[in-house]
């Protein structure tokens, strides 16, 4: 049975928390995934189920809080968490040479944008980027430009891995398909599980609390686990549980 220890909570900037999910049962250094949540302010807890699942596959998963309602839309939070993760991944037991930048919903757009933008220094680029249930047509907070037009007809400077549920009514799956189709070289993998917007991160939306909670429905459990395996694949880790 896979053991999921509670994450350590660190600060990536003054007063800004980040969860550090470490694998149990395998010595490091581990591949690293920096995972950004969506538009909801300070919702790192929403990604707890996916982060735990991915850590169980041998990944060091870092999940920061950020606030889209900040004056700059959250740009400073996202960039600070990225800089912190790049600088301190090794201290947390990670392998900085296997560093994946990933995000869900709005966070996925930001991950793909920052990873692929021409102005991102080559030495700072992640080794891969993963967009989960995202749209890529609007300007990103981190770069000021939309990923789709910048990548149209070009080869991405880093391998891209894309996930989008076919039942997604919040962000249609076509938004991810159009990015994949626009690339000169398609994404390494486009995963389209039979689930909704929340299901791709192992959660389900609870309207009573206006928040996502850990998934119970089979389609969301299966989809979230598939997303975790894709993260492991993108990071170069064996996509099987530890222990």
PDB file of C-alpha atoms in Angstrom:
ATOM      1  CA  UNK A   1       0.000   0.000   0.000  1.00  0.00           C
ATOM      2  CA  UNK A   2       1.356   3.432  -0.959  1.00  0.00           C
ATOM      3  CA  UNK A   3       2.012   5.758   1.981  1.00  0.00           C
ATOM      4  CA  UNK A   4       1.266   9.464   1.474  1.00  0.00           C
ATOM      5  CA  UNK A   5       3.033  11.586   4.111  1.00  0.00           C
ATOM      6  CA  UNK A   6       1.697  15.032   4.848  1.00  0.00           C
ATOM      7  CA  UNK A   7       3.483  17.751   2.909  1.00  0.00           C
ATOM      8  CA  UNK A   8       5.960  20.093   4.494  1.00  0.00           C
ATOM      9  CA  UNK A   9       4.873  23.736   4.230  1.00  0.00           C
ATOM     10  CA  UNK A  10       7.561  26.264   3.345  1.00  0.00           C
ATOM     11  CA  UNK A  11       7.518  29.926   2.298  1.00  0.00           C
ATOM     12  CA  UNK A  12       8.553  30.754  -1.256  1.00  0.00           C
ATOM     13  CA  UNK A  13       8.204  34.475  -0.440  1.00  0.00           C
ATOM     14  CA  UNK A  14       7.251  36.409   2.680  1.00  0.00           C
ATOM     15  CA  UNK A  15       3.927  35.036   3.898  1.00  0.00           C
ATOM     16  CA  UNK A  16       3.412  32.909   0.768  1.00  0.00           C
ATOM     17  CA  UNK A  17       3.119  29.156   1.470  1.00  0.00           C
ATOM     18  CA  UNK A  18       4.149  26.232  -0.700  1.00  0.00           C
ATOM     19  CA  UNK A  19       3.440  22.559  -0.039  1.00  0.00           C
ATOM     20  CA  UNK A  20       6.365  20.166  -0.506  1.00  0.00           C
ATOM     21  CA  UNK A  21       5.115  16.650  -1.293  1.00  0.00           C
ATOM     22  CA  UNK A  22       7.924  14.096  -1.104  1.00  0.00           C
ATOM     23  CA  UNK A  23       7.750  10.455  -2.192  1.00  0.00           C
ATOM     24  CA  UNK A  24       7.812   7.750   0.441  1.00  0.00           C
ATOM     25  CA  UNK A  25       9.807   4.586  -0.072  1.00  0.00           C
ATOM     26  CA  UNK A  26      12.442   5.729  -2.556  1.00  0.00           C
ATOM     27  CA  UNK A  27      15.634   7.740  -1.994  1.00  0.00           C
ATOM     28  CA  UNK A  28      16.154  10.943  -3.930  1.00  0.00           C
ATOM     29  CA  UNK A  29      16.998  12.908  -5.826  1.00  0.00           C
ATOM     30  CA  UNK A  30      13.493  12.840  -7.327  1.00  0.00           C
ATOM     31  CA  UNK A  31      12.171  14.462 -10.477  1.00  0.00           C
ATOM     32  CA  UNK A  32      10.526  17.786  -9.620  1.00  0.00           C
ATOM     33  CA  UNK A  33       7.075  19.095 -10.555  1.00  0.00           C
ATOM     34  CA  UNK A  34       6.077  22.671  -9.761  1.00  0.00           C
ATOM     35  CA  UNK A  35       2.278  22.589  -9.936  1.00  0.00           C
ATOM     36  CA  UNK A  36       0.181  25.776 -10.152  1.00  0.00           C
ATOM     37  CA  UNK A  37      -3.513  25.850  -9.217  1.00  0.00           C
ATOM     38  CA  UNK A  38      -6.162  27.768 -11.137  1.00  0.00           C
ATOM     39  CA  UNK A  39      -7.817  31.164 -10.807  1.00  0.00           C
ATOM     40  CA  UNK A  40      -9.254  30.710  -7.302  1.00  0.00           C
ATOM     41  CA  UNK A  41      -7.046  32.611  -4.835  1.00  0.00           C
ATOM     42  CA  UNK A  42      -4.862  30.490  -2.541  1.00  0.00           C
ATOM     43  CA  UNK A  43      -6.240  27.109  -3.576  1.00  0.00           C
ATOM     44  CA  UNK A  44      -3.171  24.923  -3.276  1.00  0.00           C
ATOM     45  CA  UNK A  45      -5.290  22.557  -1.178  1.00  0.00           C
ATOM     46  CA  UNK A  46      -7.395  21.800  -4.275  1.00  0.00           C
ATOM     47  CA  UNK A  47      -4.350  20.175  -5.862  1.00  0.00           C
ATOM     48  CA  UNK A  48      -3.534  18.116  -2.778  1.00  0.00           C
ATOM     49  CA  UNK A  49      -5.089  14.889  -4.194  1.00  0.00           C
ATOM     50  CA  UNK A  50      -3.163  15.116  -7.464  1.00  0.00           C
ATOM     51  CA  UNK A  51       0.066  16.104  -5.725  1.00  0.00           C
ATOM     52  CA  UNK A  52      -0.189  13.149  -3.350  1.00  0.00           C
ATOM     53  CA  UNK A  53      -0.886  10.777  -6.208  1.00  0.00           C
ATOM     54  CA  UNK A  54       2.065  12.119  -8.199  1.00  0.00           C
ATOM     55  CA  UNK A  55       4.370  11.942  -5.171  1.00  0.00           C
ATOM     56  CA  UNK A  56       3.363   8.300  -4.868  1.00  0.00           C
ATOM     57  CA  UNK A  57       4.858   7.787  -8.317  1.00  0.00           C
ATOM     58  CA  UNK A  58       8.242   9.073  -7.221  1.00  0.00           C
ATOM     59  CA  UNK A  59       7.963  12.816  -7.833  1.00  0.00           C
ATOM     60  CA  UNK A  60       8.815  15.768  -5.636  1.00  0.00           C
ATOM     61  CA  UNK A  61       5.740  17.963  -6.089  1.00  0.00           C
ATOM     62  CA  UNK A  62       5.762  21.638  -5.092  1.00  0.00           C
ATOM     63  CA  UNK A  63       2.373  23.391  -4.894  1.00  0.00           C
ATOM     64  CA  UNK A  64       2.327  27.111  -4.039  1.00  0.00           C
ATOM     65  CA  UNK A  65      -0.586  29.358  -3.203  1.00  0.00           C
ATOM     66  CA  UNK A  66      -1.009  32.363  -5.492  1.00  0.00           C
ATOM     67  CA  UNK A  67      -3.673  35.027  -5.771  1.00  0.00           C
ATOM     68  CA  UNK A  68      -5.301  36.014  -9.039  1.00  0.00           C
ATOM     69  CA  UNK A  69      -7.006  38.875  -7.181  1.00  0.00           C
ATOM     70  CA  UNK A  70      -3.678  40.540  -6.398  1.00  0.00           C
ATOM     71  CA  UNK A  71      -3.042  43.924  -7.999  1.00  0.00           C
ATOM     72  CA  UNK A  72      -0.850  42.340 -10.693  1.00  0.00           C
ATOM     73  CA  UNK A  73      -3.179  39.368 -11.177  1.00  0.00           C
ATOM     74  CA  UNK A  74      -0.789  37.055  -9.343  1.00  0.00           C
ATOM     75  CA  UNK A  75       2.184  37.534 -11.652  1.00  0.00           C
ATOM     76  CA  UNK A  76       4.670  38.202  -8.850  1.00  0.00           C
ATOM     77  CA  UNK A  77       3.482  35.151  -6.893  1.00  0.00           C
ATOM     78  CA  UNK A  78       3.844  32.842  -9.893  1.00  0.00           C
ATOM     79  CA  UNK A  79       7.289  34.110 -10.830  1.00  0.00           C
ATOM     80  CA  UNK A  80       8.501  34.038  -7.228  1.00  0.00           C
ATOM     81  CA  UNK A  81       7.332  30.462  -6.751  1.00  0.00           C
ATOM     82  CA  UNK A  82       9.068  29.459  -9.969  1.00  0.00           C
ATOM     83  CA  UNK A  83      12.326  31.135  -8.934  1.00  0.00           C
ATOM     84  CA  UNK A  84      12.137  29.550  -5.481  1.00  0.00           C
ATOM     85  CA  UNK A  85      11.476  26.090  -6.881  1.00  0.00           C
ATOM     86  CA  UNK A  86      14.364  26.361  -9.339  1.00  0.00           C
ATOM     87  CA  UNK A  87      16.693  27.579  -6.596  1.00  0.00           C
ATOM     88  CA  UNK A  88      15.687  25.201  -3.799  1.00  0.00           C
ATOM     89  CA  UNK A  89      14.532  22.004  -5.536  1.00  0.00           C
ATOM     90  CA  UNK A  90      17.783  20.221  -4.717  1.00  0.00           C
ATOM     91  CA  UNK A  91      17.535  21.215  -1.041  1.00  0.00           C
ATOM     92  CA  UNK A  92      14.099  19.554  -0.921  1.00  0.00           C
ATOM     93  CA  UNK A  93      15.524  16.343  -2.364  1.00  0.00           C
ATOM     94  CA  UNK A  94      14.745  17.042  -6.006  1.00  0.00           C
ATOM     95  CA  UNK A  95      16.748  16.683  -9.191  1.00  0.00           C
ATOM     96  CA  UNK A  96      16.928  20.170 -10.782  1.00  0.00           C
ATOM     97  CA  UNK A  97      17.857  18.583 -14.127  1.00  0.00           C
ATOM     98  CA  UNK A  98      14.429  16.929 -14.239  1.00  0.00           C
ATOM     99  CA  UNK A  99      12.135  19.871 -13.552  1.00  0.00           C
ATOM    100  CA  UNK A 100       8.572  19.990 -14.894  1.00  0.00           C
ATOM    101  CA  UNK A 101       6.425  23.127 -14.784  1.00  0.00           C
ATOM    102  CA  UNK A 102       2.742  22.205 -14.707  1.00  0.00           C
ATOM    103  CA  UNK A 103      -0.568  23.881 -14.002  1.00  0.00           C
ATOM    104  CA  UNK A 104      -4.301  23.362 -13.992  1.00  0.00           C
ATOM    105  CA  UNK A 105      -6.850  25.641 -15.630  1.00  0.00           C
ATOM    106  CA  UNK A 106      -5.468  29.202 -15.543  1.00  0.00           C
ATOM    107  CA  UNK A 107      -2.305  27.812 -13.972  1.00  0.00           C
ATOM    108  CA  UNK A 108      -1.798  25.568 -16.991  1.00  0.00           C
ATOM    109  CA  UNK A 109      -1.787  28.520 -19.356  1.00  0.00           C
ATOM    110  CA  UNK A 110       0.818  30.189 -17.162  1.00  0.00           C
ATOM    111  CA  UNK A 111       2.984  27.067 -17.052  1.00  0.00           C
ATOM    112  CA  UNK A 112       3.009  26.629 -20.827  1.00  0.00           C
ATOM    113  CA  UNK A 113       3.503  30.354 -21.421  1.00  0.00           C
ATOM    114  CA  UNK A 114       6.499  30.729 -19.119  1.00  0.00           C
ATOM    115  CA  UNK A 115       8.122  27.476 -20.233  1.00  0.00           C
ATOM    116  CA  UNK A 116       7.933  28.342 -23.927  1.00  0.00           C
ATOM    117  CA  UNK A 117       8.246  32.124 -24.112  1.00  0.00           C
ATOM    118  CA  UNK A 118      11.212  33.395 -26.145  1.00  0.00           C
ATOM    119  CA  UNK A 119      12.331  35.696 -23.316  1.00  0.00           C
ATOM    120  CA  UNK A 120      12.609  32.896 -20.742  1.00  0.00           C
ATOM    121  CA  UNK A 121      16.358  32.273 -20.371  1.00  0.00           C
ATOM    122  CA  UNK A 122      17.407  28.861 -21.636  1.00  0.00           C
ATOM    123  CA  UNK A 123      19.048  28.076 -18.314  1.00  0.00           C
ATOM    124  CA  UNK A 124      15.788  28.717 -16.463  1.00  0.00           C
ATOM    125  CA  UNK A 125      13.489  26.716 -18.712  1.00  0.00           C
ATOM    126  CA  UNK A 126      11.936  23.592 -17.253  1.00  0.00           C
ATOM    127  CA  UNK A 127      12.730  20.303 -18.932  1.00  0.00           C
ATOM    128  CA  UNK A 128       9.034  19.893 -19.789  1.00  0.00           C
ATOM    129  CA  UNK A 129       5.710  21.672 -19.325  1.00  0.00           C
ATOM    130  CA  UNK A 130       2.264  20.217 -18.648  1.00  0.00           C
ATOM    131  CA  UNK A 131      -1.007  22.050 -19.256  1.00  0.00           C
ATOM    132  CA  UNK A 132      -4.102  20.586 -17.574  1.00  0.00           C
ATOM    133  CA  UNK A 133      -7.615  21.677 -18.591  1.00  0.00           C
ATOM    134  CA  UNK A 134      -6.385  25.035 -19.870  1.00  0.00           C
ATOM    135  CA  UNK A 135      -6.961  27.581 -22.608  1.00  0.00           C
ATOM    136  CA  UNK A 136      -4.020  29.207 -24.366  1.00  0.00           C
ATOM    137  CA  UNK A 137      -5.630  32.035 -26.330  1.00  0.00           C
ATOM    138  CA  UNK A 138      -5.407  34.854 -23.750  1.00  0.00           C
ATOM    139  CA  UNK A 139      -2.291  36.745 -22.637  1.00  0.00           C
ATOM    140  CA  UNK A 140      -0.483  35.090 -19.756  1.00  0.00           C
ATOM    141  CA  UNK A 141       0.212  36.931 -16.523  1.00  0.00           C
ATOM    142  CA  UNK A 142       3.805  35.732 -16.437  1.00  0.00           C
ATOM    143  CA  UNK A 143       4.798  36.761 -19.970  1.00  0.00           C
ATOM    144  CA  UNK A 144       2.178  39.250 -21.167  1.00  0.00           C
ATOM    145  CA  UNK A 145       1.586  37.211 -24.330  1.00  0.00           C
ATOM    146  CA  UNK A 146      -0.748  34.359 -25.244  1.00  0.00           C
ATOM    147  CA  UNK A 147       0.961  30.994 -25.780  1.00  0.00           C
ATOM    148  CA  UNK A 148      -1.121  29.927 -28.799  1.00  0.00           C
ATOM    149  CA  UNK A 149      -0.022  32.567 -31.330  1.00  0.00           C
ATOM    150  CA  UNK A 150       3.593  32.363 -30.162  1.00  0.00           C
ATOM    151  CA  UNK A 151       3.669  28.596 -30.683  1.00  0.00           C
ATOM    152  CA  UNK A 152       1.631  28.394 -33.885  1.00  0.00           C
ATOM    153  CA  UNK A 153       3.684  26.802 -36.639  1.00  0.00           C
ATOM    154  CA  UNK A 154       6.694  26.396 -34.379  1.00  0.00           C
ATOM    155  CA  UNK A 155       8.403  23.650 -32.421  1.00  0.00           C
ATOM    156  CA  UNK A 156       8.058  24.196 -28.680  1.00  0.00           C
ATOM    157  CA  UNK A 157      11.423  24.878 -27.012  1.00  0.00           C
ATOM    158  CA  UNK A 158      10.494  22.311 -24.333  1.00  0.00           C
ATOM    159  CA  UNK A 159       8.427  19.121 -24.608  1.00  0.00           C
ATOM    160  CA  UNK A 160       4.735  19.759 -23.963  1.00  0.00           C
ATOM    161  CA  UNK A 161       2.284  17.349 -22.356  1.00  0.00           C
ATOM    162  CA  UNK A 162      -1.414  18.226 -22.441  1.00  0.00           C
ATOM    163  CA  UNK A 163      -4.469  16.982 -20.546  1.00  0.00           C
ATOM    164  CA  UNK A 164      -8.106  17.944 -21.028  1.00  0.00           C
ATOM    165  CA  UNK A 165     -11.309  16.200 -19.996  1.00  0.00           C
ATOM    166  CA  UNK A 166     -13.859  15.572 -22.740  1.00  0.00           C
ATOM    167  CA  UNK A 167     -16.731  16.497 -20.378  1.00  0.00           C
ATOM    168  CA  UNK A 168     -15.241  19.895 -19.487  1.00  0.00           C
ATOM    169  CA  UNK A 169     -17.995  22.526 -19.669  1.00  0.00           C
ATOM    170  CA  UNK A 170     -15.927  25.321 -18.099  1.00  0.00           C
ATOM    171  CA  UNK A 171     -13.034  25.256 -20.579  1.00  0.00           C
ATOM    172  CA  UNK A 172     -13.899  23.233 -23.709  1.00  0.00           C
ATOM    173  CA  UNK A 173     -11.419  20.534 -24.679  1.00  0.00           C
ATOM    174  CA  UNK A 174     -11.130  22.238 -28.068  1.00  0.00           C
ATOM    175  CA  UNK A 175      -8.938  24.897 -26.409  1.00  0.00           C
ATOM    176  CA  UNK A 176      -6.232  22.292 -25.821  1.00  0.00           C
ATOM    177  CA  UNK A 177      -6.745  20.567 -29.152  1.00  0.00           C
ATOM    178  CA  UNK A 178      -6.178  23.830 -31.008  1.00  0.00           C
ATOM    179  CA  UNK A 179      -2.824  24.314 -29.302  1.00  0.00           C
ATOM    180  CA  UNK A 180      -1.764  20.775 -30.143  1.00  0.00           C
ATOM    181  CA  UNK A 181      -2.861  21.223 -33.757  1.00  0.00           C
ATOM    182  CA  UNK A 182      -1.043  24.561 -34.064  1.00  0.00           C
ATOM    183  CA  UNK A 183       2.346  23.164 -33.070  1.00  0.00           C
ATOM    184  CA  UNK A 184       4.766  22.261 -35.828  1.00  0.00           C
ATOM    185  CA  UNK A 185       5.570  19.170 -33.749  1.00  0.00           C
ATOM    186  CA  UNK A 186       2.564  17.955 -31.725  1.00  0.00           C
ATOM    187  CA  UNK A 187       2.695  17.575 -27.971  1.00  0.00           C
ATOM    188  CA  UNK A 188       4.498  14.552 -26.610  1.00  0.00           C
ATOM    189  CA  UNK A 189       1.099  13.338 -25.519  1.00  0.00           C
ATOM    190  CA  UNK A 190      -2.436  14.703 -25.516  1.00  0.00           C
ATOM    191  CA  UNK A 191      -4.505  12.930 -22.873  1.00  0.00           C
ATOM    192  CA  UNK A 192      -8.298  13.316 -23.088  1.00  0.00           C
ATOM    193  CA  UNK A 193      -9.920  11.427 -20.196  1.00  0.00           C
ATOM    194  CA  UNK A 194     -13.683  11.040 -19.947  1.00  0.00           C
ATOM    195  CA  UNK A 195     -14.132  13.567 -17.139  1.00  0.00           C
ATOM    196  CA  UNK A 196     -14.886  17.222 -16.395  1.00  0.00           C
ATOM    197  CA  UNK A 197     -12.793  20.258 -15.477  1.00  0.00           C
ATOM    198  CA  UNK A 198     -12.211  19.196 -11.880  1.00  0.00           C
ATOM    199  CA  UNK A 199     -11.757  15.512 -12.606  1.00  0.00           C
ATOM    200  CA  UNK A 200      -8.415  15.920 -14.353  1.00  0.00           C
ATOM    201  CA  UNK A 201      -6.861  16.873 -11.000  1.00  0.00           C
ATOM    202  CA  UNK A 202      -8.576  14.126  -8.980  1.00  0.00           C
ATOM    203  CA  UNK A 203     -11.269  16.427  -7.599  1.00  0.00           C
ATOM    204  CA  UNK A 204     -14.941  17.233  -8.007  1.00  0.00           C
ATOM    205  CA  UNK A 205     -16.656  20.595  -7.701  1.00  0.00           C
ATOM    206  CA  UNK A 206     -18.867  21.088  -4.645  1.00  0.00           C
ATOM    207  CA  UNK A 207     -21.368  23.909  -5.364  1.00  0.00           C
ATOM    208  CA  UNK A 208     -22.330  24.154  -1.692  1.00  0.00           C
ATOM    209  CA  UNK A 209     -18.819  25.384  -0.886  1.00  0.00           C
ATOM    210  CA  UNK A 210     -17.924  26.812  -4.306  1.00  0.00           C
ATOM    211  CA  UNK A 211     -14.738  24.771  -4.161  1.00  0.00           C
ATOM    212  CA  UNK A 212     -13.286  21.517  -5.407  1.00  0.00           C
ATOM    213  CA  UNK A 213     -12.861  18.606  -3.036  1.00  0.00           C
ATOM    214  CA  UNK A 214     -11.221  15.166  -3.402  1.00  0.00           C
ATOM    215  CA  UNK A 215     -12.960  13.077  -6.037  1.00  0.00           C
ATOM    216  CA  UNK A 216     -15.306  10.218  -5.239  1.00  0.00           C
ATOM    217  CA  UNK A 217     -16.788   9.624  -8.689  1.00  0.00           C
ATOM    218  CA  UNK A 218     -15.038   6.897 -10.624  1.00  0.00           C
ATOM    219  CA  UNK A 219     -14.464   8.974 -13.760  1.00  0.00           C
ATOM    220  CA  UNK A 220     -12.653  11.675 -11.770  1.00  0.00           C
ATOM    221  CA  UNK A 221     -10.579   9.203  -9.762  1.00  0.00           C
ATOM    222  CA  UNK A 222      -9.479   7.434 -12.936  1.00  0.00           C
ATOM    223  CA  UNK A 223      -8.765  10.705 -14.755  1.00  0.00           C
ATOM    224  CA  UNK A 224      -6.806  12.240 -11.893  1.00  0.00           C
ATOM    225  CA  UNK A 225      -4.670   9.144 -11.570  1.00  0.00           C
ATOM    226  CA  UNK A 226      -4.031   9.249 -15.313  1.00  0.00           C
ATOM    227  CA  UNK A 227      -2.912  12.872 -14.988  1.00  0.00           C
ATOM    228  CA  UNK A 228      -0.497  11.869 -12.214  1.00  0.00           C
ATOM    229  CA  UNK A 229       0.946   9.162 -14.460  1.00  0.00           C
ATOM    230  CA  UNK A 230       1.360  11.705 -17.255  1.00  0.00           C
ATOM    231  CA  UNK A 231       3.235  14.035 -14.880  1.00  0.00           C
ATOM    232  CA  UNK A 232       5.529  11.144 -14.017  1.00  0.00           C
ATOM    233  CA  UNK A 233       6.031  10.378 -17.692  1.00  0.00           C
ATOM    234  CA  UNK A 234       6.852  14.008 -18.461  1.00  0.00           C
ATOM    235  CA  UNK A 235       9.359  14.033 -15.587  1.00  0.00           C
ATOM    236  CA  UNK A 236      11.018  10.796 -16.642  1.00  0.00           C
ATOM    237  CA  UNK A 237       9.870   8.823 -13.597  1.00  0.00           C
ATOM    238  CA  UNK A 238       8.368   5.308 -13.784  1.00  0.00           C
ATOM    239  CA  UNK A 239       4.599   5.746 -13.770  1.00  0.00           C
ATOM    240  CA  UNK A 240       3.853   3.141 -11.137  1.00  0.00           C
ATOM    241  CA  UNK A 241       3.129   3.422  -7.407  1.00  0.00           C
ATOM    242  CA  UNK A 242       5.987   3.065  -4.956  1.00  0.00           C
ATOM    243  CA  UNK A 243       6.046   0.376  -2.310  1.00  0.00           C
TER     244      UNK A 243
END
